[in-house]
PDB file of C-alpha atoms in Angstrom:
ATOM      1  CA  MET O   9     191.845  77.613 143.374  1.00 68.00           C
ATOM      2  CA  PRO O  10     188.338  76.259 142.703  1.00 77.00           C
ATOM      3  CA  TRP O  11     187.577  74.968 139.221  1.00 77.00           C
ATOM      4  CA  TRP O  12     184.869  77.589 138.627  1.00 80.00           C
ATOM      5  CA  LEU O  13     187.347  80.398 139.242  1.00 82.00           C
ATOM      6  CA  ASP O  14     189.788  78.793 136.790  1.00 81.00           C
ATOM      7  CA  SER O  15     187.047  78.569 134.177  1.00 84.00           C
ATOM      8  CA  VAL O  16     185.961  82.196 134.745  1.00 86.00           C
ATOM      9  CA  LEU O  17     189.552  83.392 134.359  1.00 85.00           C
ATOM     10  CA  LEU O  18     190.081  81.308 131.218  1.00 86.00           C
ATOM     11  CA  LEU O  19     186.837  82.531 129.654  1.00 89.00           C
ATOM     12  CA  SER O  20     187.682  86.136 130.452  1.00 91.00           C
ATOM     13  CA  ALA O  21     191.181  85.614 129.026  1.00 90.00           C
ATOM     14  CA  LEU O  22     189.673  84.230 125.830  1.00 91.00           C
ATOM     15  CA  ALA O  23     187.252  87.151 125.574  1.00 91.00           C
ATOM     16  CA  LEU O  24     190.032  89.672 126.224  1.00 88.00           C
ATOM     17  CA  TRP O  25     192.318  88.044 123.638  1.00 89.00           C
ATOM     18  CA  PHE O  26     189.722  88.132 120.862  1.00 90.00           C
ATOM     19  CA  SER O  27     188.657  91.640 121.834  1.00 88.00           C
ATOM     20  CA  GLY O  28     192.290  92.743 121.665  1.00 87.00           C
ATOM     21  CA  ARG O  29     192.674  91.254 118.210  1.00 88.00           C
ATOM     22  CA  ARG O  30     189.562  93.041 116.917  1.00 87.00           C
ATOM     23  CA  ASN O  31     190.425  96.396 118.458  1.00 81.00           C
ATOM     24  CA  ARG O  32     191.683  99.052 116.033  1.00 84.00           C
ATOM     25  CA  ASP O  33     193.686 100.894 118.677  1.00 82.00           C
ATOM     26  CA  ASP O  34     197.045  99.112 118.899  1.00 84.00           C
ATOM     27  CA  VAL O  35     197.836 100.178 122.449  1.00 86.00           C
ATOM     28  CA  TRP O  36     194.468  99.172 123.870  1.00 87.00           C
ATOM     29  CA  GLY O  37     194.576  95.874 121.955  1.00 86.00           C
ATOM     30  CA  LEU O  38     198.042  95.121 123.334  1.00 88.00           C
ATOM     31  CA  LEU O  39     196.845  95.874 126.872  1.00 89.00           C
ATOM     32  CA  GLN O  40     193.905  93.512 126.440  1.00 89.00           C
ATOM     33  CA  LYS O  41     196.198  90.754 125.167  1.00 91.00           C
ATOM     34  CA  MET O  42     198.580  91.289 128.088  1.00 91.00           C
ATOM     35  CA  LEU O  43     195.691  91.045 130.559  1.00 90.00           C
ATOM     36  CA  ALA O  44     194.572  87.826 128.869  1.00 91.00           C
ATOM     37  CA  LEU O  45     198.060  86.348 129.215  1.00 90.00           C
ATOM     38  CA  ILE O  46     198.217  87.380 132.863  1.00 88.00           C
ATOM     39  CA  ALA O  47     194.888  85.627 133.520  1.00 87.00           C
ATOM     40  CA  VAL O  48     196.203  82.433 131.890  1.00 87.00           C
ATOM     41  CA  VAL O  49     199.425  82.618 133.922  1.00 85.00           C
ATOM     42  CA  VAL O  50     197.398  83.001 137.123  1.00 84.00           C
ATOM     43  CA  VAL O  51     195.429  79.877 136.240  1.00 83.00           C
ATOM     44  CA  LEU O  52     198.577  77.939 135.366  1.00 78.00           C
ATOM     45  CA  LEU O  53     200.631  78.934 138.367  1.00 77.00           C
ATOM     46  CA  GLY O  54     197.892  79.351 140.965  1.00 77.00           C
ATOM     47  CA  GLY O  55     196.055  76.113 140.349  1.00 67.00           C
ATOM     48  CA  ARG O  56     198.833  73.722 141.355  1.00 66.00           C
ATOM     49  CA  GLN O  57     198.629  71.996 137.996  1.00 66.00           C
ATOM     50  CA  MET O  58     202.079  70.467 137.899  1.00 67.00           C
ATOM     51  CA  LEU O  59     201.753  69.030 134.402  1.00 69.00           C
ATOM     52  CA  LEU O  60     200.985  72.418 132.834  1.00 68.00           C
ATOM     53  CA  GLU O  61     203.616  74.170 134.942  1.00 68.00           C
ATOM     54  CA  SER O  62     206.192  71.600 133.824  1.00 73.00           C
ATOM     55  CA  ALA O  63     205.252  72.142 130.172  1.00 75.00           C
ATOM     56  CA  VAL O  64     205.651  75.919 130.512  1.00 70.00           C
ATOM     57  CA  LEU O  65     208.983  75.464 132.282  1.00 75.00           C
ATOM     58  CA  ALA O  66     210.200  73.098 129.541  1.00 80.00           C
ATOM     59  CA  LEU O  67     209.187  75.654 126.900  1.00 77.00           C
ATOM     60  CA  ALA O  68     211.030  78.415 128.752  1.00 78.00           C
ATOM     61  CA  LEU O  69     214.176  76.286 129.024  1.00 79.00           C
ATOM     62  CA  TRP O  70     213.962  75.307 125.341  1.00 79.00           C
ATOM     63  CA  LEU O  71     213.941  78.941 124.146  1.00 74.00           C
ATOM     64  CA  PRO O  72     217.376  80.146 123.017  1.00 67.00           C
ATOM     65  CA  GLY O  73     219.368  82.494 125.215  1.00 66.00           C
ATOM     66  CA  ALA O  74     220.833  85.808 124.103  1.00 58.00           C
ATOM     67  CA  GLY O  75     224.256  84.260 123.444  1.00 63.00           C
ATOM     68  CA  SER O  76     222.886  81.252 121.577  1.00 59.00           C
ATOM     69  CA  ARG O  77     224.404  80.130 118.296  1.00 66.00           C
ATOM     70  CA  ARG O  78     220.930  79.855 116.773  1.00 60.00           C
ATOM     71  CA  LEU O  79     220.353  83.568 117.331  1.00 57.00           C
ATOM     72  CA  ARG O  80     223.805  84.545 116.090  1.00 58.00           C
ATOM     73  CA  SER O  81     223.374  82.548 112.882  1.00 59.00           C
ATOM     74  CA  LEU O  82     220.016  84.203 112.231  1.00 54.00           C
ATOM     75  CA  SER O  83     221.378  87.687 112.839  1.00 55.00           C
ATOM     76  CA  SER O  84     224.394  87.115 110.587  1.00 57.00           C
ATOM     77  CA  ALA O  85     222.097  85.821 107.848  1.00 55.00           C
ATOM     78  CA  ASP O  86     219.993  88.970 108.189  1.00 55.00           C
ATOM     79  CA  ALA O  87     223.110  91.150 108.038  1.00 56.00           C
ATOM     80  CA  GLY O  88     224.218  89.346 104.878  1.00 54.00           C
ATOM     81  CA  SER O  89     220.863  89.843 103.206  1.00 55.00           C
ATOM     82  CA  ALA O  90     220.895  93.530 104.192  1.00 51.00           C
ATOM     83  CA  ALA O  91     224.357  93.900 102.665  1.00 52.00           C
ATOM     84  CA  ASP O  92     223.047  92.313  99.450  1.00 53.00           C
ATOM     85  CA  LEU O  93     220.375  94.981  99.221  1.00 53.00           C
ATOM     86  CA  LEU O  94     222.962  97.780  99.337  1.00 56.00           C
TER      87      LEU O  94
END
């Protein structure tokens, strides 16, 4: 992808993100934020920028899975605090 197309997509993503944050309608704001994220993903994955793609892949692999102990310990701590409230 040419650099000018990357910059246009990134600028439009930035404009969409800030517009989505300022919007009072939650649904429309969420749609604008999702479109901004899609534009950034297109730039990251379509531009053959291996360094950025590797960073995103490392972040995705670092996130805990559904059966992770980190998630189970957080959910049990929340259940304990909810039991304290009752």
